């Protein structure tokens, strides 16, 4: 069964940090559903008494990638989420060791 990672890039363009937000095994549709759940949960817009509701925007970059921007008085946050499929692993006998092995002709 395919293995997936939801990768989050967080921060400014000059100083972004990448994290594996979630790892899962399953079909592509199950992984895409997990990606959407993760994106929807990121800094949900909330309303606090006497504070204006923050603005939360979600941009689809591709079928496997979303950019989320949250703006609030005195605060701004953003993150880029990407669904990645594991295609090479040196510790897994079922996968090639390198990406070049994927394209090599038999």
CSV table of N, CA, C and O in Angstrom, one decimal:
chain,number,residue,atom,x,y,z
A,1,UNK,N,0.9,-1.2,0.0
A,1,UNK,CA,0.0,0.0,0.0
A,1,UNK,C,0.9,1.2,0.0
A,1,UNK,O,1.9,1.3,0.7
A,2,UNK,N,0.6,2.3,-0.8
A,2,UNK,CA,1.4,3.5,-0.8
A,2,UNK,C,1.5,4.2,0.5
A,2,UNK,O,0.6,4.1,1.3
A,3,UNK,N,2.6,4.8,0.7
A,3,UNK,CA,2.9,5.6,1.9
A,3,UNK,C,3.0,7.1,1.6
A,3,UNK,O,3.5,7.4,0.5
A,4,UNK,N,2.4,7.9,2.4
A,4,UNK,CA,2.3,9.3,2.2
A,4,UNK,C,2.8,10.1,3.3
A,4,UNK,O,2.7,9.7,4.5
A,5,UNK,N,3.1,11.4,3.1
A,5,UNK,CA,3.4,12.4,4.1
A,5,UNK,C,2.8,13.7,3.7
A,5,UNK,O,2.7,14.1,2.6
A,6,UNK,N,2.2,14.3,4.7
A,6,UNK,CA,1.7,15.7,4.6
A,6,UNK,C,2.8,16.6,5.1
A,6,UNK,O,3.1,16.6,6.3
A,7,UNK,N,3.4,17.3,4.2
A,7,UNK,CA,4.5,18.2,4.5
A,7,UNK,C,4.0,19.6,4.6
A,7,UNK,O,3.2,20.1,3.8
A,8,UNK,N,4.4,20.3,5.7
A,8,UNK,CA,4.0,21.7,5.9
A,8,UNK,C,5.3,22.6,5.9
A,8,UNK,O,6.3,22.3,6.6
A,9,UNK,N,5.2,23.6,5.1
A,9,UNK,CA,6.2,24.6,5.0
A,9,UNK,C,5.6,25.8,5.8
A,9,UNK,O,4.5,26.3,5.4
A,10,UNK,N,6.3,26.3,6.8
A,10,UNK,CA,5.7,27.3,7.7
A,10,UNK,C,6.8,28.4,7.8
A,10,UNK,O,7.9,28.1,8.0
A,11,UNK,N,6.3,29.7,7.7
A,11,UNK,CA,7.2,30.8,7.9
A,11,UNK,C,7.3,31.7,6.7
A,11,UNK,O,6.5,31.5,5.8
A,12,UNK,N,8.2,32.6,6.7
A,12,UNK,CA,8.4,33.5,5.5
A,12,UNK,C,9.2,32.8,4.5
A,12,UNK,O,9.9,31.9,4.7
A,13,UNK,N,9.2,33.3,3.2
A,13,UNK,CA,9.9,32.7,2.1
A,13,UNK,C,11.4,32.6,2.4
A,13,UNK,O,12.0,31.6,2.1
A,14,UNK,N,11.9,33.5,3.1
A,14,UNK,CA,13.4,33.5,3.4
A,14,UNK,C,13.7,32.5,4.5
A,14,UNK,O,14.9,32.1,4.6
A,15,UNK,N,12.8,32.2,5.3
A,15,UNK,CA,13.1,31.4,6.5
A,15,UNK,C,12.0,30.3,6.7
A,15,UNK,O,11.7,30.0,7.8
A,16,UNK,N,11.6,29.7,5.6
A,16,UNK,CA,10.6,28.6,5.8
A,16,UNK,C,11.2,27.4,6.4
A,16,UNK,O,12.4,27.1,6.2
A,17,UNK,N,10.4,26.7,7.2
A,17,UNK,CA,10.8,25.4,7.8
A,17,UNK,C,9.8,24.4,7.3
A,17,UNK,O,8.6,24.6,7.2
A,18,UNK,N,10.4,23.2,7.0
A,18,UNK,CA,9.5,22.1,6.6
A,18,UNK,C,9.4,21.1,7.6
A,18,UNK,O,10.3,20.7,8.3
A,19,UNK,N,8.2,20.6,7.8
A,19,UNK,CA,7.8,19.6,8.8
A,19,UNK,C,7.0,18.5,8.2
A,19,UNK,O,6.2,18.8,7.3
A,20,UNK,N,7.1,17.3,8.6
A,20,UNK,CA,6.2,16.3,8.3
A,20,UNK,C,5.0,16.4,9.3
A,20,UNK,O,5.2,16.2,10.5
A,21,UNK,N,3.9,16.8,8.8
A,21,UNK,CA,2.7,17.1,9.7
A,21,UNK,C,2.0,15.7,10.0
A,21,UNK,O,1.5,15.6,11.1
A,22,UNK,N,2.1,14.8,9.1
A,22,UNK,CA,1.4,13.5,9.3
A,22,UNK,C,1.9,12.5,8.3
A,22,UNK,O,2.3,12.9,7.2
A,23,UNK,N,2.0,11.3,8.7
A,23,UNK,CA,2.4,10.2,7.8
A,23,UNK,C,1.3,9.1,7.8
A,23,UNK,O,0.8,8.9,8.9
A,24,UNK,N,1.0,8.6,6.7
A,24,UNK,CA,-0.1,7.6,6.6
A,24,UNK,C,0.2,6.6,5.5
A,24,UNK,O,0.9,6.9,4.6
A,25,UNK,N,-0.5,5.5,5.6
A,25,UNK,CA,-0.5,4.5,4.6
A,25,UNK,C,-1.9,4.3,4.1
A,25,UNK,O,-2.9,4.3,4.9
A,26,UNK,N,-2.1,4.3,2.8
A,26,UNK,CA,-3.4,4.1,2.2
A,26,UNK,C,-3.5,4.5,0.8
A,26,UNK,O,-2.5,4.7,0.1
A,27,UNK,N,-4.7,4.6,0.3
A,27,UNK,CA,-4.9,4.9,-1.1
A,27,UNK,C,-4.7,6.4,-1.3
A,27,UNK,O,-4.7,7.2,-0.3
A,28,UNK,N,-4.6,6.8,-2.5
A,28,UNK,CA,-4.4,8.3,-2.8
A,28,UNK,C,-5.6,9.1,-2.4
A,28,UNK,O,-5.5,10.2,-1.8
A,29,UNK,N,-6.8,8.5,-2.5
A,29,UNK,CA,-8.0,9.3,-2.1
A,29,UNK,C,-8.0,9.4,-0.6
A,29,UNK,O,-8.5,10.4,-0.1
A,30,UNK,N,-7.6,8.4,0.1
A,30,UNK,CA,-7.5,8.5,1.6
A,30,UNK,C,-6.5,9.5,2.0
A,30,UNK,O,-6.7,10.3,3.0
A,31,UNK,N,-5.4,9.6,1.3
A,31,UNK,CA,-4.3,10.6,1.6
A,31,UNK,C,-4.8,12.0,1.3
A,31,UNK,O,-4.5,12.9,2.1
A,32,UNK,N,-5.5,12.1,0.2
A,32,UNK,CA,-6.1,13.5,-0.1
A,32,UNK,C,-7.1,13.9,0.9
A,32,UNK,O,-7.1,15.1,1.2
A,33,UNK,N,-7.9,13.0,1.4
A,33,UNK,CA,-8.9,13.4,2.4
A,33,UNK,C,-8.1,13.8,3.7
A,33,UNK,O,-8.5,14.8,4.4
A,34,UNK,N,-7.0,13.1,4.1
A,34,UNK,CA,-6.3,13.5,5.2
A,34,UNK,C,-5.6,14.9,5.0
A,34,UNK,O,-5.6,15.7,6.0
A,35,UNK,N,-5.2,15.2,3.8
A,35,UNK,CA,-4.6,16.5,3.5
A,35,UNK,C,-5.7,17.6,3.7
A,35,UNK,O,-5.4,18.6,4.3
A,36,UNK,N,-6.9,17.4,3.2
A,36,UNK,CA,-7.9,18.3,3.3
A,36,UNK,C,-8.3,18.6,4.8
A,36,UNK,O,-8.5,19.7,5.2
A,37,UNK,N,-8.3,17.5,5.6
A,37,UNK,CA,-8.6,17.6,7.0
A,37,UNK,C,-7.5,18.5,7.7
A,37,UNK,O,-7.8,19.3,8.5
A,38,UNK,N,-6.3,18.2,7.3
A,38,UNK,CA,-5.2,18.9,7.9
A,38,UNK,C,-5.2,20.4,7.6
A,38,UNK,O,-5.1,21.3,8.4
A,39,UNK,N,-5.5,20.7,6.3
A,39,UNK,CA,-5.6,22.1,5.9
A,39,UNK,C,-6.8,22.8,6.6
A,39,UNK,O,-6.6,23.9,7.1
A,40,UNK,N,-7.9,22.1,6.7
A,40,UNK,CA,-9.1,22.8,7.3
A,40,UNK,C,-8.8,23.0,8.8
A,40,UNK,O,-9.4,23.9,9.4
A,41,UNK,N,-8.0,22.2,9.5
A,41,UNK,CA,-7.7,22.4,10.9
A,41,UNK,C,-6.7,23.4,11.2
A,41,UNK,O,-6.6,23.9,12.3
A,42,UNK,N,-5.9,23.9,10.2
A,42,UNK,CA,-4.8,24.8,10.5
A,42,UNK,C,-5.4,26.2,10.8
A,42,UNK,O,-6.1,26.8,10.1
A,43,UNK,N,-5.2,26.6,12.1
A,43,UNK,CA,-5.6,27.9,12.6
A,43,UNK,C,-7.0,28.3,12.2
A,43,UNK,O,-7.2,29.3,11.5
A,44,UNK,N,-7.9,27.5,12.6
A,44,UNK,CA,-9.3,27.8,12.2
A,44,UNK,C,-9.7,29.2,12.7
A,44,UNK,O,-9.3,29.6,13.7
A,45,UNK,N,-10.5,29.8,11.9
A,45,UNK,CA,-10.9,31.1,12.2
A,45,UNK,C,-11.8,31.1,13.4
A,45,UNK,O,-12.7,30.2,13.6
A,46,UNK,N,-11.6,32.0,14.3
A,46,UNK,CA,-12.4,32.0,15.6
A,46,UNK,C,-12.9,33.4,15.9
A,46,UNK,O,-12.4,34.4,15.3
A,47,UNK,N,-13.9,33.5,16.8
A,47,UNK,CA,-14.4,34.8,17.2
A,47,UNK,C,-14.3,34.9,18.7
A,47,UNK,O,-14.8,34.1,19.4
A,48,UNK,N,-13.6,35.9,19.1
A,48,UNK,CA,-13.4,36.1,20.6
A,48,UNK,C,-14.2,37.4,20.9
A,48,UNK,O,-14.2,38.4,20.1
A,49,UNK,N,-14.8,37.5,22.1
A,49,UNK,CA,-15.5,38.7,22.4
A,49,UNK,C,-14.7,40.0,22.2
A,49,UNK,O,-13.5,40.0,22.5
A,50,UNK,N,-15.3,41.0,21.6
A,50,UNK,CA,-14.7,42.3,21.3
A,50,UNK,C,-13.5,42.3,20.4
A,50,UNK,O,-12.8,43.3,20.3
A,51,UNK,N,-13.3,41.1,19.8
A,51,UNK,CA,-12.2,41.1,18.8
A,51,UNK,C,-12.8,40.7,17.4
A,51,UNK,O,-13.6,39.7,17.4
A,52,UNK,N,-12.4,41.4,16.4
A,52,UNK,CA,-12.9,41.0,15.1
A,52,UNK,C,-12.5,39.6,14.7
A,52,UNK,O,-11.4,39.2,15.0
A,53,UNK,N,-13.3,39.0,14.0
A,53,UNK,CA,-13.0,37.6,13.5
A,53,UNK,C,-11.8,37.7,12.5
A,53,UNK,O,-11.7,38.6,11.7
A,54,UNK,N,-10.9,36.7,12.7
A,54,UNK,CA,-9.7,36.7,11.8
A,54,UNK,C,-10.2,36.2,10.4
A,54,UNK,O,-11.2,35.6,10.2
A,55,UNK,N,-9.4,36.6,9.4
A,55,UNK,CA,-9.6,36.2,8.1
A,55,UNK,C,-8.7,35.0,7.7
A,55,UNK,O,-7.5,35.0,8.0
A,56,UNK,N,-9.3,34.0,7.2
A,56,UNK,CA,-8.6,32.8,6.8
A,56,UNK,C,-8.8,32.5,5.4
A,56,UNK,O,-10.0,32.3,5.0
A,57,UNK,N,-7.8,32.4,4.6
A,57,UNK,CA,-7.9,32.1,3.1
A,57,UNK,C,-7.2,30.8,2.8
A,57,UNK,O,-6.1,30.6,3.3
A,58,UNK,N,-7.8,30.0,1.9
A,58,UNK,CA,-7.1,28.8,1.5
A,58,UNK,C,-7.0,28.8,0.0
A,58,UNK,O,-8.0,29.0,-0.7
A,59,UNK,N,-5.8,28.7,-0.5
A,59,UNK,CA,-5.5,28.7,-2.0
A,59,UNK,C,-5.1,27.3,-2.4
A,59,UNK,O,-4.2,26.7,-1.8
A,60,UNK,N,-5.7,26.8,-3.4
A,60,UNK,CA,-5.3,25.5,-4.0
A,60,UNK,C,-4.2,25.8,-5.0
A,60,UNK,O,-4.4,26.4,-6.0
A,61,UNK,N,-3.0,25.2,-4.7
A,61,UNK,CA,-1.9,25.3,-5.6
A,61,UNK,C,-1.9,24.2,-6.7
A,61,UNK,O,-1.7,24.5,-7.9
A,62,UNK,N,-2.3,23.0,-6.3
A,62,UNK,CA,-2.5,21.9,-7.2
A,62,UNK,C,-3.4,20.9,-6.4
A,62,UNK,O,-3.9,21.2,-5.3
A,63,UNK,N,-3.7,19.8,-7.1
A,63,UNK,CA,-4.6,18.8,-6.4
A,63,UNK,C,-4.0,18.3,-5.1
A,63,UNK,O,-4.7,17.8,-4.3
A,64,UNK,N,-2.7,18.4,-5.0
A,64,UNK,CA,-2.0,17.8,-3.8
A,64,UNK,C,-1.3,18.9,-3.0
A,64,UNK,O,-0.4,18.7,-2.2
A,65,UNK,N,-1.7,20.2,-3.1
A,65,UNK,CA,-1.0,21.3,-2.5
A,65,UNK,C,-2.0,22.4,-2.2
A,65,UNK,O,-2.7,22.9,-3.1
A,66,UNK,N,-1.9,23.0,-0.9
A,66,UNK,CA,-2.7,24.1,-0.5
A,66,UNK,C,-1.9,25.1,0.2
A,66,UNK,O,-1.0,24.7,1.0
A,67,UNK,N,-2.2,26.4,0.1
A,67,UNK,CA,-1.5,27.5,0.8
A,67,UNK,C,-2.6,28.1,1.7
A,67,UNK,O,-3.7,28.5,1.2
A,68,UNK,N,-2.3,28.3,3.0
A,68,UNK,CA,-3.3,28.8,3.9
A,68,UNK,C,-2.7,30.1,4.5
A,68,UNK,O,-1.6,30.1,4.9
A,69,UNK,N,-3.5,31.2,4.5
A,69,UNK,CA,-3.1,32.5,5.0
A,69,UNK,C,-4.1,32.9,6.1
A,69,UNK,O,-5.3,32.9,5.8
A,70,UNK,N,-3.7,33.2,7.3
A,70,UNK,CA,-4.6,33.7,8.3
A,70,UNK,C,-4.2,35.1,8.7
A,70,UNK,O,-3.0,35.3,9.0
A,71,UNK,N,-5.1,36.0,8.7
A,71,UNK,CA,-4.8,37.4,9.1
A,71,UNK,C,-5.7,37.8,10.2
A,71,UNK,O,-6.9,37.5,10.2
A,72,UNK,N,-5.2,38.5,11.1
A,72,UNK,CA,-5.9,39.0,12.3
A,72,UNK,C,-5.2,40.3,12.8
A,72,UNK,O,-4.0,40.5,12.5
A,73,UNK,N,-5.9,41.1,13.5
A,73,UNK,CA,-5.3,42.4,13.9
A,73,UNK,C,-4.1,42.1,14.7
A,73,UNK,O,-4.1,41.4,15.8
A,74,UNK,N,-2.9,42.5,14.2
A,74,UNK,CA,-1.7,42.3,15.0
A,74,UNK,C,-1.0,40.9,14.7
A,74,UNK,O,0.0,40.6,15.3
A,75,UNK,N,-1.6,40.1,13.9
A,75,UNK,CA,-1.1,38.8,13.6
A,75,UNK,C,-1.3,38.4,12.2
A,75,UNK,O,-2.4,38.6,11.6
A,76,UNK,N,-0.4,37.7,11.7
A,76,UNK,CA,-0.5,37.1,10.3
A,76,UNK,C,0.2,35.8,10.3
A,76,UNK,O,1.4,35.7,10.8
A,77,UNK,N,-0.3,34.7,9.8
A,77,UNK,CA,0.3,33.4,9.7
A,77,UNK,C,0.0,32.8,8.4
A,77,UNK,O,-1.0,33.1,7.7
A,78,UNK,N,0.9,31.9,7.9
A,78,UNK,CA,0.7,31.2,6.7
A,78,UNK,C,1.5,29.9,6.7
A,78,UNK,O,2.4,29.7,7.4
A,79,UNK,N,0.9,29.0,5.9
A,79,UNK,CA,1.6,27.7,5.8
A,79,UNK,C,1.2,27.1,4.4
A,79,UNK,O,0.2,27.4,3.8
A,80,UNK,N,2.1,26.3,3.9
A,80,UNK,CA,1.9,25.6,2.6
A,80,UNK,C,1.9,24.1,2.9
A,80,UNK,O,2.9,23.6,3.5
A,81,UNK,N,0.9,23.4,2.6
A,81,UNK,CA,0.7,22.0,2.8
A,81,UNK,C,0.8,21.2,1.5
A,81,UNK,O,0.2,21.6,0.5
A,82,UNK,N,1.6,20.2,1.4
A,82,UNK,CA,1.8,19.4,0.2
A,82,UNK,C,1.7,17.9,0.6
A,82,UNK,O,2.2,17.4,1.6
A,83,UNK,N,0.9,17.1,-0.2
A,83,UNK,CA,0.9,15.7,-0.1
A,83,UNK,C,2.0,15.1,-0.9
A,83,UNK,O,2.1,15.3,-2.1
A,84,UNK,N,2.8,14.3,-0.2
A,84,UNK,CA,4.0,13.7,-0.9
A,84,UNK,C,3.9,12.1,-0.8
A,84,UNK,O,3.6,11.6,0.3
A,85,UNK,N,4.1,11.4,-1.9
A,85,UNK,CA,4.2,10.0,-1.9
A,85,UNK,C,5.6,9.5,-1.7
A,85,UNK,O,6.5,10.0,-2.4
A,86,UNK,N,5.8,8.5,-0.8
A,86,UNK,CA,7.1,7.9,-0.6
A,86,UNK,C,7.4,7.1,-1.8
A,86,UNK,O,6.7,6.1,-2.1
A,87,UNK,N,8.5,7.4,-2.5
A,87,UNK,CA,8.9,6.6,-3.8
A,87,UNK,C,10.3,6.0,-3.7
A,87,UNK,O,10.6,5.1,-4.5
A,88,UNK,N,11.1,6.3,-2.7
A,88,UNK,CA,12.4,5.7,-2.6
A,88,UNK,C,12.7,5.6,-1.1
A,88,UNK,O,12.4,6.6,-0.3
A,89,UNK,N,13.3,4.5,-0.7
A,89,UNK,CA,13.7,4.3,0.8
A,89,UNK,C,14.8,3.3,0.8
A,89,UNK,O,14.6,2.2,0.4
A,90,UNK,N,15.9,3.6,1.4
A,90,UNK,CA,17.0,2.7,1.5
A,90,UNK,C,16.8,1.6,2.5
A,90,UNK,O,17.6,0.6,2.6
A,91,UNK,N,15.7,1.7,3.3
A,91,UNK,CA,15.5,0.7,4.3
A,91,UNK,C,14.2,-0.1,4.0
A,91,UNK,O,13.6,-0.8,4.9
A,92,UNK,N,13.7,0.0,2.8
A,92,UNK,CA,12.5,-0.8,2.4
A,92,UNK,C,12.8,-1.6,1.2
A,92,UNK,O,13.1,-1.0,0.1
A,93,UNK,N,12.7,-2.9,1.3
A,93,UNK,CA,13.0,-3.8,0.2
A,93,UNK,C,12.0,-3.6,-1.0
A,93,UNK,O,12.3,-4.0,-2.1
A,94,UNK,N,10.9,-3.1,-0.7
A,94,UNK,CA,9.8,-3.0,-1.8
A,94,UNK,C,10.0,-1.7,-2.6
A,94,UNK,O,9.3,-1.5,-3.6
A,95,UNK,N,10.9,-0.8,-2.2
A,95,UNK,CA,11.1,0.5,-2.9
A,95,UNK,C,12.5,0.6,-3.3
A,95,UNK,O,13.4,0.1,-2.7
A,96,UNK,N,12.8,1.3,-4.4
A,96,UNK,CA,14.1,1.6,-4.9
A,96,UNK,C,14.9,2.4,-3.9
A,96,UNK,O,14.3,3.1,-3.1
A,97,UNK,N,16.2,2.4,-4.0
A,97,UNK,CA,17.0,3.3,-3.1
A,97,UNK,C,17.1,4.7,-3.5
A,97,UNK,O,17.3,5.6,-2.7
A,98,UNK,N,17.0,5.0,-4.8
A,98,UNK,CA,17.1,6.3,-5.3
A,98,UNK,C,15.9,6.6,-6.3
A,98,UNK,O,15.3,5.7,-6.9
A,99,UNK,N,15.7,7.9,-6.6
A,99,UNK,CA,14.7,8.3,-7.6
A,99,UNK,C,15.2,7.9,-9.0
A,99,UNK,O,14.4,7.5,-9.8
A,100,UNK,N,16.5,7.9,-9.2
A,100,UNK,CA,17.0,7.5,-10.5
A,100,UNK,C,16.7,6.0,-10.8
A,100,UNK,O,16.4,5.7,-11.9
A,101,UNK,N,16.6,5.2,-9.8
A,101,UNK,CA,16.2,3.8,-10.0
A,101,UNK,C,14.7,3.7,-10.5
A,101,UNK,O,14.4,2.7,-11.1
A,102,UNK,N,13.9,4.7,-10.2
A,102,UNK,CA,12.5,4.7,-10.7
A,102,UNK,C,12.4,4.8,-12.2
A,102,UNK,O,11.6,4.2,-12.8
A,103,UNK,N,13.4,5.5,-12.8
A,103,UNK,CA,13.3,5.8,-14.2
A,103,UNK,C,14.3,4.9,-15.0
A,103,UNK,O,14.3,5.0,-16.2
A,104,UNK,N,15.1,4.1,-14.3
A,104,UNK,CA,16.0,3.2,-15.0
A,104,UNK,C,15.3,2.2,-15.8
A,104,UNK,O,14.3,1.6,-15.3
A,105,UNK,N,15.7,1.9,-17.0
A,105,UNK,CA,15.1,0.9,-17.8
A,105,UNK,C,15.7,-0.5,-17.4
A,105,UNK,O,16.8,-0.6,-17.2
A,106,UNK,N,14.8,-1.5,-17.4
A,106,UNK,CA,15.3,-2.9,-17.0
A,106,UNK,C,16.2,-3.5,-18.0
A,106,UNK,O,16.3,-3.2,-19.1
